PDB file of C-alpha atoms in Angstrom:
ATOM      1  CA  UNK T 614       9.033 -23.072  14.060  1.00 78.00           C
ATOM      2  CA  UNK T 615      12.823 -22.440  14.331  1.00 82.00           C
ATOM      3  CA  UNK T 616      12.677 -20.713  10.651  1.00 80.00           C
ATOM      4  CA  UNK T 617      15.793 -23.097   9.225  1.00 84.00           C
ATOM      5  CA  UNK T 618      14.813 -23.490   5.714  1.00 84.00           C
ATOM      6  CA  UNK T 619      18.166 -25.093   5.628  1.00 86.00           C
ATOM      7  CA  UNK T 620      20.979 -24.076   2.928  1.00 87.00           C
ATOM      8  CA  UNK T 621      20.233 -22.570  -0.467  1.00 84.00           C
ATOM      9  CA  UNK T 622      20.841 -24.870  -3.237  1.00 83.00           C
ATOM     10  CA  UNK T 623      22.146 -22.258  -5.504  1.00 79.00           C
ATOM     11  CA  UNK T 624      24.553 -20.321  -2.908  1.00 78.00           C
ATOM     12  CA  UNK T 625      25.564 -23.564  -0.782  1.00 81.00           C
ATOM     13  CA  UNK T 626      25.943 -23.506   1.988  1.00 84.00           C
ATOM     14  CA  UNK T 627      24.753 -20.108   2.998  1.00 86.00           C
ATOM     15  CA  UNK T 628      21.687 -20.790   4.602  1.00 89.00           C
ATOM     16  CA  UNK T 629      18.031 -19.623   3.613  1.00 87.00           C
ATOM     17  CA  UNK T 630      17.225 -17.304   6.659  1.00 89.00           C
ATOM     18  CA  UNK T 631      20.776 -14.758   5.798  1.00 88.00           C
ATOM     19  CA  UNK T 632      19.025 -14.228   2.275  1.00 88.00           C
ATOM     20  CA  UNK T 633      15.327 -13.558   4.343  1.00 88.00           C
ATOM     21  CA  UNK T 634      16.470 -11.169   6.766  1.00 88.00           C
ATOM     22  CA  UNK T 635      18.731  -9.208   4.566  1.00 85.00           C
ATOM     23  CA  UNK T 636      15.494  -8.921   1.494  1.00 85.00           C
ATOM     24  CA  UNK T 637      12.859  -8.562   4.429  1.00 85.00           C
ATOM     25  CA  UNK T 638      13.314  -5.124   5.559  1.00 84.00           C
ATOM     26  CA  UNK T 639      13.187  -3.710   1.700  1.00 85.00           C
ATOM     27  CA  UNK T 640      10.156  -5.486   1.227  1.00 85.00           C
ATOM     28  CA  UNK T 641       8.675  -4.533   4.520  1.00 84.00           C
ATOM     29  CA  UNK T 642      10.265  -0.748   4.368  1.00 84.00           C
ATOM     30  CA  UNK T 643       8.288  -0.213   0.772  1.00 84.00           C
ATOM     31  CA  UNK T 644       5.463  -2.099   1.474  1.00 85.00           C
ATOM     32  CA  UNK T 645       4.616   0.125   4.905  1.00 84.00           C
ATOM     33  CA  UNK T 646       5.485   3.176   3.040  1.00 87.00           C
ATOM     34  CA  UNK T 647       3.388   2.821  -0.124  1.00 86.00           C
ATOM     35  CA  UNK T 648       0.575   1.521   1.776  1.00 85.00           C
ATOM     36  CA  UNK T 649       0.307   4.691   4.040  1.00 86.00           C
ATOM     37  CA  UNK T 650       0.338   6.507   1.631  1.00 88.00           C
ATOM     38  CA  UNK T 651      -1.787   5.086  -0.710  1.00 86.00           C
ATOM     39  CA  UNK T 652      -4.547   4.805   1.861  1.00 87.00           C
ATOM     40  CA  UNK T 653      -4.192   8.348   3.796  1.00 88.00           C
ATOM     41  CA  UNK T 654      -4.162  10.057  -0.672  1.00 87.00           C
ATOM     42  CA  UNK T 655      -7.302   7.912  -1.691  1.00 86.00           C
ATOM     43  CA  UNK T 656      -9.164   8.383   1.715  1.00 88.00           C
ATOM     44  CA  UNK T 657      -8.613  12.133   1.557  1.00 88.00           C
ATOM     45  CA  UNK T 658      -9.248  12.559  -2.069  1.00 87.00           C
ATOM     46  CA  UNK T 659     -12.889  10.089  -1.761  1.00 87.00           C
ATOM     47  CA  UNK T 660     -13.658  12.116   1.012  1.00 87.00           C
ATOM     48  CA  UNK T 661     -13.606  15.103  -0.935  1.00 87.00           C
ATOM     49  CA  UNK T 662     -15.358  13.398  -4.025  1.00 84.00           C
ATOM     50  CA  UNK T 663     -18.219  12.287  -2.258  1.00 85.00           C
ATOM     51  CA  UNK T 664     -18.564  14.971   0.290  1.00 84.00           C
ATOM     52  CA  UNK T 665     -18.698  18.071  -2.892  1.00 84.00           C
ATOM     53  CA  UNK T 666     -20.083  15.480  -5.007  1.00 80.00           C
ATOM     54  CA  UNK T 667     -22.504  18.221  -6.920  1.00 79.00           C
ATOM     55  CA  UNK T 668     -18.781  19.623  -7.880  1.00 80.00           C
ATOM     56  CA  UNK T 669     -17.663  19.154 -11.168  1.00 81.00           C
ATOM     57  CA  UNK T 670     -14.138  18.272  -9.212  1.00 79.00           C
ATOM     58  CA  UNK T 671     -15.684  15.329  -7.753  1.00 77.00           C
ATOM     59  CA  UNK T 672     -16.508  14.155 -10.750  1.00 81.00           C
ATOM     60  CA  UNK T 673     -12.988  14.557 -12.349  1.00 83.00           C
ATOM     61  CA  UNK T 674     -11.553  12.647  -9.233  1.00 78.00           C
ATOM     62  CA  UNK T 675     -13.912   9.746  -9.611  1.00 78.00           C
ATOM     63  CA  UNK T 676     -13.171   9.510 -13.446  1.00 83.00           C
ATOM     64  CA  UNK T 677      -9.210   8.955 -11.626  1.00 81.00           C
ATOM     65  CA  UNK T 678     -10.391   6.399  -9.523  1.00 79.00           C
ATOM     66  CA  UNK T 679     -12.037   4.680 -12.267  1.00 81.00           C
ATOM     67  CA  UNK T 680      -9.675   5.302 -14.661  1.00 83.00           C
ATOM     68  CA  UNK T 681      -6.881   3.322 -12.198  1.00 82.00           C
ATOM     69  CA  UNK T 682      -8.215   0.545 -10.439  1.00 80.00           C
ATOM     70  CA  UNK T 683      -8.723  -2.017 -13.145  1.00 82.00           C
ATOM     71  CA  UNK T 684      -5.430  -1.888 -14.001  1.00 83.00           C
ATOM     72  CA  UNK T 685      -3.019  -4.130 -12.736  1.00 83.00           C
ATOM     73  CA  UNK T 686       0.390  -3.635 -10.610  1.00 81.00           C
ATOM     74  CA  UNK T 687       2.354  -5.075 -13.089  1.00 82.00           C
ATOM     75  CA  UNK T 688       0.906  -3.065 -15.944  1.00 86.00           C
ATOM     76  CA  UNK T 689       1.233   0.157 -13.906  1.00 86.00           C
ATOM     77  CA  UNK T 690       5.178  -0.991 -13.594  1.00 85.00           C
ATOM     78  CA  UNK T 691       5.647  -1.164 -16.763  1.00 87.00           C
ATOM     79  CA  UNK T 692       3.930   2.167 -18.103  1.00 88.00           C
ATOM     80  CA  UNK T 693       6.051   3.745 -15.360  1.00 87.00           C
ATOM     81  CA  UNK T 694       9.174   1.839 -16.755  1.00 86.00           C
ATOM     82  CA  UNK T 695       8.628   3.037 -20.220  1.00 88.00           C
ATOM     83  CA  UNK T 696       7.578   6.353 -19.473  1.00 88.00           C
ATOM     84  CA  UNK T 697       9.950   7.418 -16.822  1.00 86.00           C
ATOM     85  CA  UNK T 698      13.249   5.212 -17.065  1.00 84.00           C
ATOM     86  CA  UNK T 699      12.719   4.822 -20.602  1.00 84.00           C
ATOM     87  CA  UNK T 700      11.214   7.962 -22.902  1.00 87.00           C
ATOM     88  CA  UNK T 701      12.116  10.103 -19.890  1.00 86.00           C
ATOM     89  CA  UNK T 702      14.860   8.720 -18.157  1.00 83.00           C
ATOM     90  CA  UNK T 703      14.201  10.440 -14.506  1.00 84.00           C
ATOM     91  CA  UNK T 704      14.799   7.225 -12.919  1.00 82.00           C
ATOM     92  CA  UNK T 705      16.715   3.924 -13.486  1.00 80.00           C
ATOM     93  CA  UNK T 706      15.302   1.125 -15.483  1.00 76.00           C
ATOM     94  CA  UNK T 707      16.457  -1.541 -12.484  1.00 72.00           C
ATOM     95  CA  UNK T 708      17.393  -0.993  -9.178  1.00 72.00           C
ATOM     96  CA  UNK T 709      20.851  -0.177  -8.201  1.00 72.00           C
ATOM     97  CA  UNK T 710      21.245   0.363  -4.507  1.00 70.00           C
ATOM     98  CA  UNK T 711      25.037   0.459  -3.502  1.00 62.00           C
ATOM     99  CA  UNK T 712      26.406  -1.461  -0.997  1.00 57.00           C
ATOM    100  CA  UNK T 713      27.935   0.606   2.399  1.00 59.00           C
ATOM    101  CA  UNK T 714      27.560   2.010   5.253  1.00 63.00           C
ATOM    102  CA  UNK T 715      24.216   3.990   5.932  1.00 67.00           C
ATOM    103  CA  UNK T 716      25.166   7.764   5.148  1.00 74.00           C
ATOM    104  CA  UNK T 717      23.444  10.609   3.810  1.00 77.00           C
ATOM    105  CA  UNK T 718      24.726   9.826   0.154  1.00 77.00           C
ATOM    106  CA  UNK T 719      23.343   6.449   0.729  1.00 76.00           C
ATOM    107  CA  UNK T 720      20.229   7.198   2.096  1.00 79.00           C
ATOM    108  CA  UNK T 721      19.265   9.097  -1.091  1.00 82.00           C
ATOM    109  CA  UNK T 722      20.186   6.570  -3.431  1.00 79.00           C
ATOM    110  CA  UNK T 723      17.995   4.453  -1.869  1.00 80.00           C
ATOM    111  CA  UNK T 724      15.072   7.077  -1.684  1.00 83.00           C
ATOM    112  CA  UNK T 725      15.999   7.725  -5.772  1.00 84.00           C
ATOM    113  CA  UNK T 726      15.886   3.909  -6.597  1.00 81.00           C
ATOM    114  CA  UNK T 727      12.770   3.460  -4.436  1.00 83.00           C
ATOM    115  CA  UNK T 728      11.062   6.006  -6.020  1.00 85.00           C
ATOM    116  CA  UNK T 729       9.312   4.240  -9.056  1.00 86.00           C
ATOM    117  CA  UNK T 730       8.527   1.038  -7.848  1.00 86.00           C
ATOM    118  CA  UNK T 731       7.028   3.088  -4.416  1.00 87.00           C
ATOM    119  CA  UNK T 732       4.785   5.213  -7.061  1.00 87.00           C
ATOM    120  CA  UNK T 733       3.479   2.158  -8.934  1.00 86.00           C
ATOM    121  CA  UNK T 734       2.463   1.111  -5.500  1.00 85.00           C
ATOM    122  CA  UNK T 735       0.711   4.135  -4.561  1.00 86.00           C
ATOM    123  CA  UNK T 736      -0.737   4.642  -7.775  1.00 86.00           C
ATOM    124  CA  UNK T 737      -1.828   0.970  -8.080  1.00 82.00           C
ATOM    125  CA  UNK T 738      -3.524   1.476  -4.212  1.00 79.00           C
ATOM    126  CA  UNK T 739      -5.593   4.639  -3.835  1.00 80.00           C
ATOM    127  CA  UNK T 740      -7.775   4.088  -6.804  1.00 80.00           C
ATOM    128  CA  UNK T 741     -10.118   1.649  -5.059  1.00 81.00           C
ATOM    129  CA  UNK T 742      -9.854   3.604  -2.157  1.00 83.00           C
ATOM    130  CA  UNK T 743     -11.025   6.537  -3.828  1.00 85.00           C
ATOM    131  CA  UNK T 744     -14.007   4.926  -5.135  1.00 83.00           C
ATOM    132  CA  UNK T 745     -15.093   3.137  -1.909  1.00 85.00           C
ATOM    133  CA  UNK T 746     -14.433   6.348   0.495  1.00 87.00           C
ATOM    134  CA  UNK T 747     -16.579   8.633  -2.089  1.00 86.00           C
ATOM    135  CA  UNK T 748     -19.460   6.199  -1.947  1.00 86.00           C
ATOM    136  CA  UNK T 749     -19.061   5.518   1.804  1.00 87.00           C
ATOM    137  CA  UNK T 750     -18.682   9.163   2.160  1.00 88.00           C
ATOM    138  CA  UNK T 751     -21.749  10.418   0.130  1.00 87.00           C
ATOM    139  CA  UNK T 752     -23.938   7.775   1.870  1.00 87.00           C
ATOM    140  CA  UNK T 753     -23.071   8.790   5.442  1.00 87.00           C
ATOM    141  CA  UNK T 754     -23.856  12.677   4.057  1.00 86.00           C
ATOM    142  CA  UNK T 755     -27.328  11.719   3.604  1.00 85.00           C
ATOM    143  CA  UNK T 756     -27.931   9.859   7.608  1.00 85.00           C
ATOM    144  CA  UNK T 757     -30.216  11.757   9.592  1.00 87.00           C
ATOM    145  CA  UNK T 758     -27.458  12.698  12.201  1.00 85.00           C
ATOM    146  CA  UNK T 759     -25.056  14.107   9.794  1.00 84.00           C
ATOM    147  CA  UNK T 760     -28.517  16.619   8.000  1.00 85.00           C
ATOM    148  CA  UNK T 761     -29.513  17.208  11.925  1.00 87.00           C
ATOM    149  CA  UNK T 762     -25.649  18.353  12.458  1.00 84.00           C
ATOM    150  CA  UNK T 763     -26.826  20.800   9.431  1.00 85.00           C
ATOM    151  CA  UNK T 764     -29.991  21.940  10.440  1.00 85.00           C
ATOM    152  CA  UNK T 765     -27.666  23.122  13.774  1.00 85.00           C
ATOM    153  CA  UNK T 766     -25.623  25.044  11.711  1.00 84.00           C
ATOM    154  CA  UNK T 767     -22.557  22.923  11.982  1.00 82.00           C
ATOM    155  CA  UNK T 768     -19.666  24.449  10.178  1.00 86.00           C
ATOM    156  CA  UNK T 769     -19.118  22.081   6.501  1.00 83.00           C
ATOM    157  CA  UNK T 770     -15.427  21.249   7.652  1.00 85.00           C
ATOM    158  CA  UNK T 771     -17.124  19.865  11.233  1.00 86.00           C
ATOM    159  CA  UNK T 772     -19.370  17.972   9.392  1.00 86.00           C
ATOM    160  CA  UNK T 773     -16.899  16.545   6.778  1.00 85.00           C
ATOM    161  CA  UNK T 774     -14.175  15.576   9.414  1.00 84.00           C
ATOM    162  CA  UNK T 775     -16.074  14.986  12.433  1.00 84.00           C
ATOM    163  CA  UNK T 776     -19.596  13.498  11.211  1.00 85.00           C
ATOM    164  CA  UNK T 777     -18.858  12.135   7.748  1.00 87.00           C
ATOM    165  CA  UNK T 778     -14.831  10.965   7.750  1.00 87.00           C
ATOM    166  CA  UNK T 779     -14.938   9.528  11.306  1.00 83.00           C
ATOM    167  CA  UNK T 780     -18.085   7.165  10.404  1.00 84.00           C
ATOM    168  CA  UNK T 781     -17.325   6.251   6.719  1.00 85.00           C
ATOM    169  CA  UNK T 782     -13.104   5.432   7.788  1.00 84.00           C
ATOM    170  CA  UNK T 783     -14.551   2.393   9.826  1.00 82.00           C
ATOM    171  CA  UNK T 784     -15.405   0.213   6.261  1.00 82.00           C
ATOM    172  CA  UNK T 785     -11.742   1.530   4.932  1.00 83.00           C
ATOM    173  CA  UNK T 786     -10.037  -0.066   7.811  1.00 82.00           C
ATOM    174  CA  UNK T 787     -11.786  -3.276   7.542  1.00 80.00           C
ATOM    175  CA  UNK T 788     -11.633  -3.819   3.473  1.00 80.00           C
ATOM    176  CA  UNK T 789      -7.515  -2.585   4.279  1.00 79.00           C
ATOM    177  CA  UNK T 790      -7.257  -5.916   6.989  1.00 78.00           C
ATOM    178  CA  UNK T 791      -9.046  -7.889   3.871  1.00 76.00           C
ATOM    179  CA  UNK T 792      -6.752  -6.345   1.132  1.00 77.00           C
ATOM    180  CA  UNK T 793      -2.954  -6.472   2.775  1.00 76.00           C
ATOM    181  CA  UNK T 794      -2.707 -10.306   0.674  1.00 77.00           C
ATOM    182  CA  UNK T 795      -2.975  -8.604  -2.778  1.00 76.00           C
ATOM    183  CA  UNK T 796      -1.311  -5.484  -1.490  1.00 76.00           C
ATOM    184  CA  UNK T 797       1.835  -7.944  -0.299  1.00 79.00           C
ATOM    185  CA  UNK T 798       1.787  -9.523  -3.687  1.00 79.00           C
ATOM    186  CA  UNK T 799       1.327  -6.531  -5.782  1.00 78.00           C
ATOM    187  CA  UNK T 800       4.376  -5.522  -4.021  1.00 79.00           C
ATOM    188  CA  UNK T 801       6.344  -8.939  -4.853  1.00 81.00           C
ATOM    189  CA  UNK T 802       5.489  -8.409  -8.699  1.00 82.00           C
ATOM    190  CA  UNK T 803       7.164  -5.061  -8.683  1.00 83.00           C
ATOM    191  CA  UNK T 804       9.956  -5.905  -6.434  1.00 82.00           C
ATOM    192  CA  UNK T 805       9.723  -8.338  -9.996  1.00 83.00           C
ATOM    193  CA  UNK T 806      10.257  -6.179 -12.660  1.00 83.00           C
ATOM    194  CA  UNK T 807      12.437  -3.422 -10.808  1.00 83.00           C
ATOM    195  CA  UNK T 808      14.655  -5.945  -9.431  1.00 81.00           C
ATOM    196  CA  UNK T 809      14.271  -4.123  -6.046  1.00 83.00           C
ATOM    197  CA  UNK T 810      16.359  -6.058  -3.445  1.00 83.00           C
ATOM    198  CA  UNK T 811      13.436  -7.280  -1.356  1.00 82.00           C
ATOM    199  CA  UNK T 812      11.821 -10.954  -0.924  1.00 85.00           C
ATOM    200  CA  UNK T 813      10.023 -10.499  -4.677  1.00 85.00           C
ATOM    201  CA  UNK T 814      13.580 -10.700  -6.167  1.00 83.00           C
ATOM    202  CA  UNK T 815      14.898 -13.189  -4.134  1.00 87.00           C
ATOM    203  CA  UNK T 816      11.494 -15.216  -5.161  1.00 86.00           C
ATOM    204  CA  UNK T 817      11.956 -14.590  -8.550  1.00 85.00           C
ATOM    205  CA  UNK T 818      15.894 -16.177  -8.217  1.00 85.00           C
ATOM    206  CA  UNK T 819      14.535 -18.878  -6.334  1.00 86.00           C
ATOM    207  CA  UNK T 820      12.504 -19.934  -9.175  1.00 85.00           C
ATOM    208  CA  UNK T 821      14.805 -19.696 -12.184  1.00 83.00           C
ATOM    209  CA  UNK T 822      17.465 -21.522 -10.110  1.00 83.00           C
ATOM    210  CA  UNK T 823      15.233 -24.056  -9.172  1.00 84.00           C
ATOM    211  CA  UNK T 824      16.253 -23.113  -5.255  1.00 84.00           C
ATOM    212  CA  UNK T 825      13.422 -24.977  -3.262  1.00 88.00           C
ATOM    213  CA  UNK T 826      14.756 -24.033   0.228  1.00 89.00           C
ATOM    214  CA  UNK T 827      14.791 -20.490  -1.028  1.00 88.00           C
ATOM    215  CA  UNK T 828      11.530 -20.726  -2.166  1.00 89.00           C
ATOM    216  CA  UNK T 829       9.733 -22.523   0.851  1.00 88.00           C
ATOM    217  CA  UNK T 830      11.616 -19.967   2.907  1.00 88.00           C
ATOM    218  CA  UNK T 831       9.957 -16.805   1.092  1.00 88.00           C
ATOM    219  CA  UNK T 832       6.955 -17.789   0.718  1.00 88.00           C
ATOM    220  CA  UNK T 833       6.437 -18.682   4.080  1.00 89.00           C
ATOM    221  CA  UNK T 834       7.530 -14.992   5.206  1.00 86.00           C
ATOM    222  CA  UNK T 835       4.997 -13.523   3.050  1.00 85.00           C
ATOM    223  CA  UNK T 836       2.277 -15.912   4.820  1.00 87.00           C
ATOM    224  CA  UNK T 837       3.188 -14.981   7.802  1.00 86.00           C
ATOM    225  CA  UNK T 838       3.849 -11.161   6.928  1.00 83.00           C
ATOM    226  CA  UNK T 839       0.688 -10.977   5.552  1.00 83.00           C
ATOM    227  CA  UNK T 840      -1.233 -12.621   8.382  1.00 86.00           C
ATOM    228  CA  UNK T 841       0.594 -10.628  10.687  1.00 85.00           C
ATOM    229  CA  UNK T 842      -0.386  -7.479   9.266  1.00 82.00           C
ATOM    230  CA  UNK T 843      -4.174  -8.243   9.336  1.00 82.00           C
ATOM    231  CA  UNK T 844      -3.463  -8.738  13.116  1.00 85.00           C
ATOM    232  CA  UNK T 845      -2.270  -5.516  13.664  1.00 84.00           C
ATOM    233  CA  UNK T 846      -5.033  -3.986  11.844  1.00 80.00           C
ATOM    234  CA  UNK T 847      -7.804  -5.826  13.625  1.00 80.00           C
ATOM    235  CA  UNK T 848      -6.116  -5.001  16.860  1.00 82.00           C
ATOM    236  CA  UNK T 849      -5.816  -1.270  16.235  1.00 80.00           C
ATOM    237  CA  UNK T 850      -9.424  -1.236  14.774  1.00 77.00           C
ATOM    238  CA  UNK T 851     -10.939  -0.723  18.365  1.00 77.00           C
ATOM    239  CA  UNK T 852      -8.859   2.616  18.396  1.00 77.00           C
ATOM    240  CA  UNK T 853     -11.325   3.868  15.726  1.00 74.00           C
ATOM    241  CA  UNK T 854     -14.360   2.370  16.786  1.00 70.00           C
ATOM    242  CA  UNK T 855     -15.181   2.874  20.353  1.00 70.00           C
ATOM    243  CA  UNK T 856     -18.307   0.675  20.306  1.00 69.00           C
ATOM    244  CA  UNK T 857     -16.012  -1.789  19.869  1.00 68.00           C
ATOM    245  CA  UNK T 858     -13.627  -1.002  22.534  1.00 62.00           C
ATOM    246  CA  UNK T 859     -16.016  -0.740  25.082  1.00 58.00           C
ATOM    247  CA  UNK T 860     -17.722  -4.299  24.865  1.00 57.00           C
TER     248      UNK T 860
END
C-alpha cells in the first residue's frame, strides 16, 4: 500500500521505488503513444476496408491485416532489428538515450531511439484492429438505418462517419479495455530486446540478477498499470455511447 518494495539486492541500498519511477514514464510515454496510434491507423484503415469493400483496395488492406496479426511482438522486433539497425542501419541496434537536461538536442534523441521499438508497437497493434473494424464496419453497412440513411440520399462520407464509424467504434473500445494486458506486455518484450529504459528492462535485470525486490516491485506496477488503464477506458466509454450515459 505504501509501494516500499524495500532495497534492490543488486544496487544496495538504493531502494526499489527510485528504479520504478525513473523506468515508469518510458514505459508509460511509449506505451500511450503506440497505442493511439495503433488504434486511431487500424480503425481508419478497417473503416475504409469494410465500408468500399467491393474495392479491390479493401481487399489489399485486409490481406495487411491478415498478413500482421499472427505474428508476434517479439518477432516483429526482431525483423525490424535486422532490417533497419542491421541491413539498413537507419536506427540503432539498442537504445542509447543520453543522460541531461531536457533540450531540443535531447528531445530528438529520444524521438530517434524511440522510433523502432514505437513502430514494432504500432505495427504489432493495428492489424487486429483492421480486421475487426472492417467486419464491424461492413456489418453495420448492411442495418436497415444505415440503407434508409441511403434511400434519403445521405452523402457516402455522412454515412461512413456519422452512421457506420460512430456505431461500429463502440466494439473497438470495449475489445481495447480487454486487450491493454497483452498490449502492456507486448510492450515489456520490446522494451526487451531494444533495451529501452522502461520497466521491461529493468524486469529483464531483475531476473538475471536474481533481484526479487526489483522484481515484485515491477511487476506489481504493470498490474496495477494495466488495471488502471481498463478503468479509464470503461469510464470514458459512456462518452461514446450515450445510451449508456443516460441510464
Amino acid at each position: 500500500l505504501t509501494f516500499d518494495f524495500g532495497p534492490s539486492f543488486s544496487s544496495f541500498p538504493r531502494p526499489v521505488t527510485e528504479f520504478i519511477l525513473q523506468a515508469l514514464p518510458w514505459t508509460l510515454g511509449l506505451l500511450l503513444t503506440t497505442t493511439t496510434f495503433a488504434w486511431i491507423i487500424g480503425n481508419t484503415v478497417g473503416l475504409l476496408a469494410g465500408f468500399f469493400h467491393n474495392k479491390r483496395a479493401a481487399t489489399i488492406l485486409e490481406v495487411i491485416g491478415v498478413t500482421i496479426y499472427p505474428i508476434p511482438y517479439y518477432i516483429l522486433a526482431l525483423i525490424f532489428i535486422l532490417v533497419l539497425a542491421y541491413i539498413f542501419p537507419i536506427f540503432p541496434l539498442s537504445t542509447t538515450i543520453r543522460p541531461g537536461p531536457l533540450t531540443f538536442d535531447k528531445i530528438k534523441n529520444i524521438l530517434y531511439n524511440s522510433a523502432l521499438p514505437a513502430l514494432t508497437l504500432i505495427t504489432a497493434g493495428f492489424g487486429w484492429n483492421i480486421l475487426s473494424m472492417k467486419s464491424l464496419s461492413y456489418a453495420t453497412k448492411q442495418e436497415p438505418f444505415v440503407n434508409f440513411a441511403r434511400l434519403k440520399g445521405t452523402p457516402p462520407r455522412t454515412m461512413m462517419v456519422s452512421y457506420v464509424f460512430r456505431n461500429a467504434l463502440l466494439p473497438q473500445i470495449t475489445a481495447l479495455a480487454l486487450s491493454m494486458g497483452s498490449i502492456f506486455n507486448g510492450a515489456l518484450l520490446t522494451e526487451m530486446l531494444f533495451s529501452y529504459p522502461g520497466l521491461g528492462l529493468l524486469m529483464r535485470s531483475a531476473v538475471g540478477s536474481g533481484d526479487y525486490n526489483m522484481l515484485y516491485g515491477t511487476i506489481t506496477m504493470t498490474i496495477i498499470a494495466v488495471a488502471t488503464a481498463t478503468l479509464l477506458i470503461d469510464l470514458l466509454y459512456p462518452l461514446f455511447d450515450p445510451r449508456i450515459r443516460y441510464r
